[in-house]
mmCIF file of C-alpha atoms in Angstrom:
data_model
loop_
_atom_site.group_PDB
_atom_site.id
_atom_site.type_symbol
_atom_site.label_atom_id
_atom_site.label_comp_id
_atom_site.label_asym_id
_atom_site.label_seq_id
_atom_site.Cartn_x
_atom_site.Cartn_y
_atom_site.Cartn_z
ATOM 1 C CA UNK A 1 0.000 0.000 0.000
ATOM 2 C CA UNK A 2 1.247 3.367 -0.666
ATOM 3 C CA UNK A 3 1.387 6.260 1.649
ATOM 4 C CA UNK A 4 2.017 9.916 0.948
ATOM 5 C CA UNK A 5 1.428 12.794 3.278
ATOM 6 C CA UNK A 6 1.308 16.523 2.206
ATOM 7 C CA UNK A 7 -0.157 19.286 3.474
ATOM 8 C CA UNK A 8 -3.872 20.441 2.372
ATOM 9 C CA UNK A 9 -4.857 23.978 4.210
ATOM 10 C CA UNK A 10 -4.863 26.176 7.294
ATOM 11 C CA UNK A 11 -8.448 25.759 8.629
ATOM 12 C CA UNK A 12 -9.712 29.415 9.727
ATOM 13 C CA UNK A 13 -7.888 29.584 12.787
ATOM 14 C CA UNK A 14 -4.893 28.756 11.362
ATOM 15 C CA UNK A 15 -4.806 24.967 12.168
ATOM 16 C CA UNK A 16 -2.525 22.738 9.821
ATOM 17 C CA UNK A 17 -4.769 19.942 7.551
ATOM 18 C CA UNK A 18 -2.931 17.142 5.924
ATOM 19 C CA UNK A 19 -3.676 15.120 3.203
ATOM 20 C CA UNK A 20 -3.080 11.428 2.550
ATOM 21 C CA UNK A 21 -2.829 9.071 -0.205
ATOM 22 C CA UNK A 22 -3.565 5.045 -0.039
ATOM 23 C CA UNK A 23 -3.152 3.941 -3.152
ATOM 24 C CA UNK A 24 -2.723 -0.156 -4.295
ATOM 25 C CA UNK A 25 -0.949 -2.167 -6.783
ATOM 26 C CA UNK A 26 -5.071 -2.345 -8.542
ATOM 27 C CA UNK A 27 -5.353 1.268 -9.339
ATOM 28 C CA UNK A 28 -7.088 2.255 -6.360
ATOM 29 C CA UNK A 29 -6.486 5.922 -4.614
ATOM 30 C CA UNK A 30 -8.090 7.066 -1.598
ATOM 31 C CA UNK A 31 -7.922 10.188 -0.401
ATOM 32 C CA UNK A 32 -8.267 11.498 3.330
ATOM 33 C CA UNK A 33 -7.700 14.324 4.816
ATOM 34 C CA UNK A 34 -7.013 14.998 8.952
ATOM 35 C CA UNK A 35 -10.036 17.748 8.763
ATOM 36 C CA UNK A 36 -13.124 15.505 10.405
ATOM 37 C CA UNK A 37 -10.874 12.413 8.963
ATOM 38 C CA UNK A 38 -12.880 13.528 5.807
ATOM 39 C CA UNK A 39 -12.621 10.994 2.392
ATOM 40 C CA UNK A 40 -12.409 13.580 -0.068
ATOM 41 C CA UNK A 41 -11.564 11.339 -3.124
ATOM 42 C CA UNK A 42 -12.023 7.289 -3.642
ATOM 43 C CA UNK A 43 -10.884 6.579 -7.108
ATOM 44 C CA UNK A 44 -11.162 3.279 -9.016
ATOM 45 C CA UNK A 45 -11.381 1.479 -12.274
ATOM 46 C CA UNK A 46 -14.719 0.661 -14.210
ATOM 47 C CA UNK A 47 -15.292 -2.359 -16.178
ATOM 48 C CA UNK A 48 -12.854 -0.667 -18.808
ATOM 49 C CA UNK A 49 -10.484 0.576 -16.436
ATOM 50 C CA UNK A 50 -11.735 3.788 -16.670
ATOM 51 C CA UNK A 51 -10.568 5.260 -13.445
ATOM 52 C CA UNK A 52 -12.956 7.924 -11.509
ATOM 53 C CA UNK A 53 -13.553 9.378 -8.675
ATOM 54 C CA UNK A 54 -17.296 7.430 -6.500
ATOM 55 C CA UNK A 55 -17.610 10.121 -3.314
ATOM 56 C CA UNK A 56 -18.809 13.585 -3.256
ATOM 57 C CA UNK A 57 -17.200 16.089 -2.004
ATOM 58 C CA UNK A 58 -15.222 18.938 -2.907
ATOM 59 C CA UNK A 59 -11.589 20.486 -3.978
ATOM 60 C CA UNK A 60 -10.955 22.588 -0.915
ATOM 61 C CA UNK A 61 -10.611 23.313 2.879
ATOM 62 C CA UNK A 62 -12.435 26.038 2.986
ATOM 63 C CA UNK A 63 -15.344 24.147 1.662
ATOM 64 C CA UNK A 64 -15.624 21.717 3.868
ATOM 65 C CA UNK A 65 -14.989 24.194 6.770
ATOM 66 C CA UNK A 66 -18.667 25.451 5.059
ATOM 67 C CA UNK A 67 -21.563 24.229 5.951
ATOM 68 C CA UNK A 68 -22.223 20.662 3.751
ATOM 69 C CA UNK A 69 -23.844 17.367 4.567
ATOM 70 C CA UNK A 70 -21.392 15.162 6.092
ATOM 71 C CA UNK A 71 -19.658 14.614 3.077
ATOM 72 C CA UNK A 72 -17.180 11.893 3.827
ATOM 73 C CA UNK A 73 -16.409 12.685 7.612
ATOM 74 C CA UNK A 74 -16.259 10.545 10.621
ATOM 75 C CA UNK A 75 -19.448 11.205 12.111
ATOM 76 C CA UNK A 76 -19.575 11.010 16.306
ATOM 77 C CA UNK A 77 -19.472 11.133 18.917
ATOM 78 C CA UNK A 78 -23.005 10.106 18.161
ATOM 79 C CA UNK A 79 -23.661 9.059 14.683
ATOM 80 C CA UNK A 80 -27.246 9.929 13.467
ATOM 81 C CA UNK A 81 -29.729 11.469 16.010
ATOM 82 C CA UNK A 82 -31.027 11.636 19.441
ATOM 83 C CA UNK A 83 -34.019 12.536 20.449
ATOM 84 C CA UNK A 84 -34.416 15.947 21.613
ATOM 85 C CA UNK A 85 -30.625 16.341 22.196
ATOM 86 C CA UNK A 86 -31.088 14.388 25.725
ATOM 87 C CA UNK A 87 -29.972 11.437 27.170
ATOM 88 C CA UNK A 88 -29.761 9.944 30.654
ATOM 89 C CA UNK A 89 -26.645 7.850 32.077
ATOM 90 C CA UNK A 90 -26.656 6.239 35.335
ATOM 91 C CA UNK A 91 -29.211 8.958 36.306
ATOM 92 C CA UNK A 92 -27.829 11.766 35.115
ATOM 93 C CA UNK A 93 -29.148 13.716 32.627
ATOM 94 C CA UNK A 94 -27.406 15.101 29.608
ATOM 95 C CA UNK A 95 -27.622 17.923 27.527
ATOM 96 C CA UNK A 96 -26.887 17.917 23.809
ATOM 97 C CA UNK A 97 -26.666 20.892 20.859
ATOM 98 C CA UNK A 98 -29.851 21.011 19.201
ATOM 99 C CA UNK A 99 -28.424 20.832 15.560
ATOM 100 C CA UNK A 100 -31.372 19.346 13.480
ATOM 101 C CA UNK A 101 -34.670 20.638 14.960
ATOM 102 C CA UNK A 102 -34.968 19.706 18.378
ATOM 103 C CA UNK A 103 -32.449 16.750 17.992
ATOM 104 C CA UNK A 104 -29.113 16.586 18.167
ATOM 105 C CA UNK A 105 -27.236 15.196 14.764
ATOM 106 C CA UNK A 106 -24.243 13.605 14.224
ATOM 107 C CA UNK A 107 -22.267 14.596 17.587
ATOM 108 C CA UNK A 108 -23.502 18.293 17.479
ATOM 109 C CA UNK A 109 -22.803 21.748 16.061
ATOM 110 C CA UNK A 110 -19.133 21.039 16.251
ATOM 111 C CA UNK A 111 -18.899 17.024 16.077
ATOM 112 C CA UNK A 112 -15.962 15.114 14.809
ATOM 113 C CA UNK A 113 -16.484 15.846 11.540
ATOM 114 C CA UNK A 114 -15.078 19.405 12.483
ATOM 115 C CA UNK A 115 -12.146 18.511 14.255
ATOM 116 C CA UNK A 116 -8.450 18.439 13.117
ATOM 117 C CA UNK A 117 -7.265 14.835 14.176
ATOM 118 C CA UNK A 118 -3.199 13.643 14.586
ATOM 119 C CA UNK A 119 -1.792 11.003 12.403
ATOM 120 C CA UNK A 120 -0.306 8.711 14.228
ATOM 121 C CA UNK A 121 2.301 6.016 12.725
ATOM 122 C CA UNK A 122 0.788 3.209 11.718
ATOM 123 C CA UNK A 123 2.149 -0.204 9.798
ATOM 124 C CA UNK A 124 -1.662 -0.929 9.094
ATOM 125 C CA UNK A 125 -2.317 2.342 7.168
ATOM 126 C CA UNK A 126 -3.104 5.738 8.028
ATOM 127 C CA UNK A 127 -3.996 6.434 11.848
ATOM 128 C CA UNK A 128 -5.825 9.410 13.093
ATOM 129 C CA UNK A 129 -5.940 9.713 16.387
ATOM 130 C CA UNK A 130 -8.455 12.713 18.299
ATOM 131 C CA UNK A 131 -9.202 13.192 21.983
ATOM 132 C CA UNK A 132 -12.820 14.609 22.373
ATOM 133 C CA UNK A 133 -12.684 16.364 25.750
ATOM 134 C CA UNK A 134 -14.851 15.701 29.017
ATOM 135 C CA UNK A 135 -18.361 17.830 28.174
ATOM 136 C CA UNK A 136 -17.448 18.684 24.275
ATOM 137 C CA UNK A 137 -20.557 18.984 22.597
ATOM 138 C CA UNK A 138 -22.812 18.144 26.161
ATOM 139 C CA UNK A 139 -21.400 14.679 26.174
ATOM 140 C CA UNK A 140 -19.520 12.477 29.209
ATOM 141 C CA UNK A 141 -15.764 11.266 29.490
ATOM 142 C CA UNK A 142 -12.306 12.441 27.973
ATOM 143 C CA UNK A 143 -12.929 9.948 25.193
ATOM 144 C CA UNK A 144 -9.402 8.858 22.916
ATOM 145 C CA UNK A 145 -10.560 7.728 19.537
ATOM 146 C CA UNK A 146 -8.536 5.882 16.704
ATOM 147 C CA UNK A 147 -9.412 5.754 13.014
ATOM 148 C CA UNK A 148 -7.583 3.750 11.206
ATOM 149 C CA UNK A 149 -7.873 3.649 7.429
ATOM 150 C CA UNK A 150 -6.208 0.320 5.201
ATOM 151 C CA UNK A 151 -6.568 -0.240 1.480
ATOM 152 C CA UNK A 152 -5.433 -3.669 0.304
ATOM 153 C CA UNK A 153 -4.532 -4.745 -3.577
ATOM 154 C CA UNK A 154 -7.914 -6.473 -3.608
ATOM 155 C CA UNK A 155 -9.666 -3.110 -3.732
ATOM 156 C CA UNK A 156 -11.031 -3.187 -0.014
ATOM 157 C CA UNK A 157 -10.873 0.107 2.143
ATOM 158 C CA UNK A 158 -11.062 -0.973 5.571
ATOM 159 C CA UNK A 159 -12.258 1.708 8.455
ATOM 160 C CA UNK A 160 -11.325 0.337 12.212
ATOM 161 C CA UNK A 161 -12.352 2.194 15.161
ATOM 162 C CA UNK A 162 -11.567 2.316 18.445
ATOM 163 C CA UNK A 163 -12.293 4.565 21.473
ATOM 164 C CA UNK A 164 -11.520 3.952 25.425
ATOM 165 C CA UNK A 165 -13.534 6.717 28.202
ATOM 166 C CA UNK A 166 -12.698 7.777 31.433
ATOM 167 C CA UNK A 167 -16.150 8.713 32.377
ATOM 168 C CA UNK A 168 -19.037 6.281 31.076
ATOM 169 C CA UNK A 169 -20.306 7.736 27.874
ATOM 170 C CA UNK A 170 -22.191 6.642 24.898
ATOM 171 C CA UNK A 171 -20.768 6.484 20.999
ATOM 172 C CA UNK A 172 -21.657 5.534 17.663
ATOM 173 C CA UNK A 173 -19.094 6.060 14.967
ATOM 174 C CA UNK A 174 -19.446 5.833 11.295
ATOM 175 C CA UNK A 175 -17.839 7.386 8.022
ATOM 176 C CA UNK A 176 -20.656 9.271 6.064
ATOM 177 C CA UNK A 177 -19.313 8.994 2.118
ATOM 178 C CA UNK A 178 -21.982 9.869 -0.174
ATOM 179 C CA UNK A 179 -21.450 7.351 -3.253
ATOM 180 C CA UNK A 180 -21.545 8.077 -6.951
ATOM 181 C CA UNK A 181 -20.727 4.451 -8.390
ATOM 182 C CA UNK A 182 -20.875 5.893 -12.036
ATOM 183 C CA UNK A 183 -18.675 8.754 -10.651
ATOM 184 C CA UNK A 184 -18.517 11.847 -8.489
ATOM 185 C CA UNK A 185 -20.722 14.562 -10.310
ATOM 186 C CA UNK A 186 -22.085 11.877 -12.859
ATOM 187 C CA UNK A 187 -26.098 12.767 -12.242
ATOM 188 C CA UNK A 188 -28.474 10.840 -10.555
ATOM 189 C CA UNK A 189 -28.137 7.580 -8.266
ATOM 190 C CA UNK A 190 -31.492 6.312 -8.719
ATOM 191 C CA UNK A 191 -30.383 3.779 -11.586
ATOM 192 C CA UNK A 192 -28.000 2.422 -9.444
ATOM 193 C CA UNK A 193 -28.622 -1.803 -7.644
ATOM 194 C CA UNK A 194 -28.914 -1.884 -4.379
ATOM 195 C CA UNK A 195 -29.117 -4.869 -1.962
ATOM 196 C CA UNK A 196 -29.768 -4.368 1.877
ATOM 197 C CA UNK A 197 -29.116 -7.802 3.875
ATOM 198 C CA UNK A 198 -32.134 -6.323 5.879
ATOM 199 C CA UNK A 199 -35.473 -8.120 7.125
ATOM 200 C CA UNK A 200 -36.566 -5.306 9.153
ATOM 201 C CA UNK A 201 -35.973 -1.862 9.501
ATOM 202 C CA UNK A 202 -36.832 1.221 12.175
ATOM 203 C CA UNK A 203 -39.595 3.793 11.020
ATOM 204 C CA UNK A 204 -39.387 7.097 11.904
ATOM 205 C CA UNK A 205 -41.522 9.869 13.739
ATOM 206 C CA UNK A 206 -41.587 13.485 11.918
ATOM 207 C CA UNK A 207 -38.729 14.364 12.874
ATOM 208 C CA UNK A 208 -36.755 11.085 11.572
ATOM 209 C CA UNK A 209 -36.173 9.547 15.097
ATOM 210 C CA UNK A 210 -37.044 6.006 15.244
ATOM 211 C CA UNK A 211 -40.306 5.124 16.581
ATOM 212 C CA UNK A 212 -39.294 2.287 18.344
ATOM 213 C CA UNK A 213 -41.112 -0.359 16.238
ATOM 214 C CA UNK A 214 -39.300 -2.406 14.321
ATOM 215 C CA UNK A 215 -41.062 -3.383 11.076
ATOM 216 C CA UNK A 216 -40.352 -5.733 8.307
ATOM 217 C CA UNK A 217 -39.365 -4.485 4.638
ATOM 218 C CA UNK A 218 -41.751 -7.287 3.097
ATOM 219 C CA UNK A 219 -44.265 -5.620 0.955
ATOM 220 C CA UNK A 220 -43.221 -2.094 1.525
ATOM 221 C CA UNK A 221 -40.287 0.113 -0.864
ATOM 222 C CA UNK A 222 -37.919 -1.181 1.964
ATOM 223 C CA UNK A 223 -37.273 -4.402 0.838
ATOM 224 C CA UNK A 224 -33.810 -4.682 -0.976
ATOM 225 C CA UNK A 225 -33.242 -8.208 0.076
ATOM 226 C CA UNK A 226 -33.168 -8.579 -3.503
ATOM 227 C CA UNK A 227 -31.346 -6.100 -5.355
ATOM 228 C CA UNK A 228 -33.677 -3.425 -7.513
ATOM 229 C CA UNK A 229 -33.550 -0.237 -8.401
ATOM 230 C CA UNK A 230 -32.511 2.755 -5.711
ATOM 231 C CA UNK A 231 -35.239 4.790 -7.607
ATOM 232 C CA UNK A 232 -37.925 2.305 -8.032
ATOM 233 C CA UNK A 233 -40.083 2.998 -5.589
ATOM 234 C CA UNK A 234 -38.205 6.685 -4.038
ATOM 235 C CA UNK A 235 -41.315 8.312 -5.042
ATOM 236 C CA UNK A 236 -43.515 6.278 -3.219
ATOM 237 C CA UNK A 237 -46.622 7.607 -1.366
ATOM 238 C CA UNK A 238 -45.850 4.978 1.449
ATOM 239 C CA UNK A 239 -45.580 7.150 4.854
ATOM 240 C CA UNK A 240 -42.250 6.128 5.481
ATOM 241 C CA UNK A 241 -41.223 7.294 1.906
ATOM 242 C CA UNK A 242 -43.149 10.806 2.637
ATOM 243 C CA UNK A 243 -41.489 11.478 6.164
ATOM 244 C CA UNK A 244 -38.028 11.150 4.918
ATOM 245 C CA UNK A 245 -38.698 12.872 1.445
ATOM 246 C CA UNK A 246 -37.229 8.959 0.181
ATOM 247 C CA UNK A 247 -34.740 6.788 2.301
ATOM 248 C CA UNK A 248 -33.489 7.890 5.648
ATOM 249 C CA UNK A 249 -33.793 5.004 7.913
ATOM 250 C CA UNK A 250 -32.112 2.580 9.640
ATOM 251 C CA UNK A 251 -32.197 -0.976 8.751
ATOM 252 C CA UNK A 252 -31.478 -4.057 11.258
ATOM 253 C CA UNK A 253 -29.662 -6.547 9.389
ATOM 254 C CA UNK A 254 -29.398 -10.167 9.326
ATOM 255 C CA UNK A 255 -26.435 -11.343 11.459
ATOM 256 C CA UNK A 256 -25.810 -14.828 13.697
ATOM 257 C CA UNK A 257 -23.775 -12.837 16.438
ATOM 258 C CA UNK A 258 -23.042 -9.134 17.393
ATOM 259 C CA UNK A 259 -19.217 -8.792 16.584
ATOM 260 C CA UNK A 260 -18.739 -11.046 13.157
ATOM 261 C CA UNK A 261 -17.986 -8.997 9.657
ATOM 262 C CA UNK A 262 -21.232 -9.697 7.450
ATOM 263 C CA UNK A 263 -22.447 -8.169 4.211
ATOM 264 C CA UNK A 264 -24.485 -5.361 4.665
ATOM 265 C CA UNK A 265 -25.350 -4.239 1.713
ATOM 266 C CA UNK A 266 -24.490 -4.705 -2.241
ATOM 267 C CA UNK A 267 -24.716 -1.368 -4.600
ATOM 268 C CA UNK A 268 -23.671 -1.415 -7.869
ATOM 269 C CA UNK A 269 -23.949 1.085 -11.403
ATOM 270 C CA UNK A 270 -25.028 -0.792 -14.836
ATOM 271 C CA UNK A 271 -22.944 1.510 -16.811
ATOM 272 C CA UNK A 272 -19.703 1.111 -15.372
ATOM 273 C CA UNK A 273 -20.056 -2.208 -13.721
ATOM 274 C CA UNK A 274 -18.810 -1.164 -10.809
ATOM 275 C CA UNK A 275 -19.788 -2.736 -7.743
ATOM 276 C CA UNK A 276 -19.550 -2.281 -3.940
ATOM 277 C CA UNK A 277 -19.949 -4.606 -1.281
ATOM 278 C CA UNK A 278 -20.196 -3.131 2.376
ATOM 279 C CA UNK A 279 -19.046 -5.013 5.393
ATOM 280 C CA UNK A 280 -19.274 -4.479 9.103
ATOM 281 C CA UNK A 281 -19.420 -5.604 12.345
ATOM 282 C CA UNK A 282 -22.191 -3.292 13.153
ATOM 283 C CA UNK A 283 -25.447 -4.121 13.741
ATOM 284 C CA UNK A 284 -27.445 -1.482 11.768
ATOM 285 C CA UNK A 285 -27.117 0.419 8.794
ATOM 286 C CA UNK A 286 -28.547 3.953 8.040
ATOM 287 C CA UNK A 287 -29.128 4.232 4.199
ATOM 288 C CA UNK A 288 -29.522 7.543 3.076
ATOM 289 C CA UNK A 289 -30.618 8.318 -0.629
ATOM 290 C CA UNK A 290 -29.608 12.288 -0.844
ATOM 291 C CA UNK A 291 -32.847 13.793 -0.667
ATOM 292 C CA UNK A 292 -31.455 16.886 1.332
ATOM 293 C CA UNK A 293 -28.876 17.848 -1.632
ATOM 294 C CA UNK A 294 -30.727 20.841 -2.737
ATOM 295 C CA UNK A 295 -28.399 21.980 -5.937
ATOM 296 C CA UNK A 296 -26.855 24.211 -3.366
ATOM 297 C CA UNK A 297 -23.331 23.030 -3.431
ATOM 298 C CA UNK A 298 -20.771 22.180 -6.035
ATOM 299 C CA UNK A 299 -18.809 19.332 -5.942
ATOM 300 C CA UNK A 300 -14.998 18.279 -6.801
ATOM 301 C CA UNK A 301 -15.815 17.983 -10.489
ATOM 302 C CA UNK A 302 -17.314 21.596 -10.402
ATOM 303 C CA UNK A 303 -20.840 20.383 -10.884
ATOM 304 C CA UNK A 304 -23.596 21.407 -8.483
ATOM 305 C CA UNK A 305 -25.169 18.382 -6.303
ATOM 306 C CA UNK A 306 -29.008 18.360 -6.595
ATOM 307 C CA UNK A 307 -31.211 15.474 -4.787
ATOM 308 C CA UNK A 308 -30.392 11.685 -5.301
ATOM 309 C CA UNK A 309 -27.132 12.682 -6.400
ATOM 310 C CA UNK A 310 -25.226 10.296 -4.299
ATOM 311 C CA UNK A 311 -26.086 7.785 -1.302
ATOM 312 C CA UNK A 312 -24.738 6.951 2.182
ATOM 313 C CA UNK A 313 -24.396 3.412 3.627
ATOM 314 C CA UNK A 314 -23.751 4.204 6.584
ATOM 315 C CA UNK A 315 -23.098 1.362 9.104
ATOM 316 C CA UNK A 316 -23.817 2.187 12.708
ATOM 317 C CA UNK A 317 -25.518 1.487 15.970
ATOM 318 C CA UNK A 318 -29.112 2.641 15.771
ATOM 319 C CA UNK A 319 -30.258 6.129 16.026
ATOM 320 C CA UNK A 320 -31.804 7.067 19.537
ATOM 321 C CA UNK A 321 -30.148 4.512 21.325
ATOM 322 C CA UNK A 322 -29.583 5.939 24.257
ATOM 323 C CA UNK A 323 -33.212 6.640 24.791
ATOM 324 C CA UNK A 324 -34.625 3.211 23.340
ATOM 325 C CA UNK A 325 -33.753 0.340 26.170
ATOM 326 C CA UNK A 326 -34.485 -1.793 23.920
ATOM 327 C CA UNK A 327 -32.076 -0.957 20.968
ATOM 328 C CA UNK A 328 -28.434 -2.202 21.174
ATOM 329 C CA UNK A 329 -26.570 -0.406 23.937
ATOM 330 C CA UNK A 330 -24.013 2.465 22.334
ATOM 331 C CA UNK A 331 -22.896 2.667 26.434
ATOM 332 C CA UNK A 332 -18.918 2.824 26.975
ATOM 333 C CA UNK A 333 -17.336 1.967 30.150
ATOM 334 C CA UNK A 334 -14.272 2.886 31.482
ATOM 335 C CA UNK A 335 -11.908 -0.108 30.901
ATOM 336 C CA UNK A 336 -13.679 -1.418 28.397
ATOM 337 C CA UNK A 337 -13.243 -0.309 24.492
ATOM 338 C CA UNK A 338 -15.533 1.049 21.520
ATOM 339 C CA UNK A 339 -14.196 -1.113 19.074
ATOM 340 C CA UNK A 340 -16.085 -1.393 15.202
ATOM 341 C CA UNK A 341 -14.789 -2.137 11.938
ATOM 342 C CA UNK A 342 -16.147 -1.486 8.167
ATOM 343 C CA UNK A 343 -15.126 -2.712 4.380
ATOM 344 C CA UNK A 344 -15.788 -0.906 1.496
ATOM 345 C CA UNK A 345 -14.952 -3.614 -1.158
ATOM 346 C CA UNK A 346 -14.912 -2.259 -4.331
ATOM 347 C CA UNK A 347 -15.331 -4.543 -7.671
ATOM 348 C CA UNK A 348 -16.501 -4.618 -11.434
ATOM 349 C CA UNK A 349 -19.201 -6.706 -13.237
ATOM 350 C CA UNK A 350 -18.343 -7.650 -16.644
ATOM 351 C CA UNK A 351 -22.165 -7.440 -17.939
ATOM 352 C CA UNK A 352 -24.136 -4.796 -18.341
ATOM 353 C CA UNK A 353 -27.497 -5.645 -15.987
#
């Protein structure tokens, strides 16, 4: 695997950003910089090898230091939302920045994904390392968290995390890459396969926070157990589909234990053949189908983003937690650690579906 380190930027008060590049003997480049641990570029070959680049995102610092959804950051300390940024602990209630409505979002106004992390030497790939302070962003613990990113010649980008608290705490990690499978400023995902290895999934309230039901996919636009269209049924008048203006929600998938990798999900692009397999030990993942993009924001390529043009995957412990006793626990204790690991396999298909 190659490594190369340069510098990107001076965030706006005046913090050095770094840039590195994993690249493998396959053609494969990643990009990442130490500015929310953000993927700013994953490029690989189509069917053709035609190389391109399959995450939004955009060309400078001072763009992601803007306002923007997320694009490729490590998203904590809690990934997705809680419920009227509040959560109790052994009693004690906390506080959290109300950054989407009344809910808090993605570890609040300033999360991770707004944070300038250290790389730290690594023989597995690029480390980033960030302490999150006791009470940053309303939440418990001096909590030490490790990202470490790995791409191997088979064309797999492994994301490990790991995290160890002073204080007990709750997290829920994920990276929130928006992909483009026919490439980065291409048009529309909506032609694009998807597979979810999903019998059930969490419906939301109004405001996107899980209800606390869990309902199966069968007979509703939520069931990608076999692979179909991401736009077949996006326009759907089924509740679900209305509340989250097309996919938002979590979906509980189909594992034999709580720790093994399993697949999560299968996406792939006719066009280009290219394929993606996504693997993780979590037991959740949040797929997201761009419905906030807004033609607001221009990308990497120069052209503007509007709705649908790229989709998260975005493996995780389910939204709410905290407040849901009956979800998976996202509790850390001291002595004990946050550990979670995701693939991002990347392939081609050698027939057009």
């Amino acid at each position: 695997m190659g490594f190369i380190k340069r510098p990107y930027g001076i965030t706006s008060d005046g913090v050095q950003v770094d840039e590195v590049t994993l690249t493998n003997a396959s053609s494969m480049e990643v990009k990442i910089i130490t500015y929310g641990g953000i993927v700013t570029s994953i490029r690989t070959p189509d069917r053709n090898g035609e190389i391109a680049n399959v995450v939004l995102g955009f060309s400078s610092l001072q763009d992601y230091e803007n306002p923007h959804p997320y694009f490729g950051a490590v998203a904590g300390r809690y990934a997705n939302r809680i419920a009227k940024a509040k959560f109790i602990l052994d009693g004690k209630t906390y506080t959290l920045a109300q950054n989407n409505g009344e809910n808090s979002l993605h570890g609040g106004t300033k999360g991770l994904d707004r944070r300038v992390w250290t790389v730290e030497e690594s023989t597995a790939g690029l480390a980033l390392t960030y302490l999150s302070p006791d009470g940053e962003e309303g939440f418990p613990g001096n909590l030490v968290i490790k990202v470490v990113y790995s791409l191997n010649d088979e064309n797999a980008l492994q994301i490990d995390y790991t995290a160890t608290t002073d204080t007990p705490t709750i997290i829920n990690l994920t990276n929130h890459s928006y992909f483009n499978l026919a490439g980065e400023g291409s048009g529309s995902i909506e032609n694009h396969h998807l597979m979810l290895n999903a019998d059930t999934y969490l419906p939301v309230d109004a405001s996107l926070i899980p209800t606390g039901e869990i309902a199966p996919v069968m007979g509703t636009p939520f069931d990608f157990l076999i692979a179909k269209a991401v736009g077949a049924e996006i326009r759907s008048s089924h509740p679900q589909m209305v509340i989250g203006h097309g996919y938002d929600h979590n979906f509980i998938l189909n594992r034999a234990d709580n720790q093994s990798l399993v697949l999560a999900a299968q996406l792939s692009e006719p066009k280009s053949g290219r394929v993606l397999d996504v693997l993780t030990t979590e037991p959740g993942i949040q797929f997201y189908s761009g419905n906030f993009l807004t033609g607001e924001l221009i990308g990497s390529s120069r052209n503007i983003y509007r709705q649908s043009d790229g989709l998260c995957l975005e493996t995780q412990h389910f939204p709410d937690s905290p407040n849901q006793p009956h979800f998976p626990s996202t509790e850390l204790r001291p002595g004990n650690i946050y550990q979670s690991t995701t693939i991002f396999k990347f392939s081609v298909s050698q027939t057009e579906a």
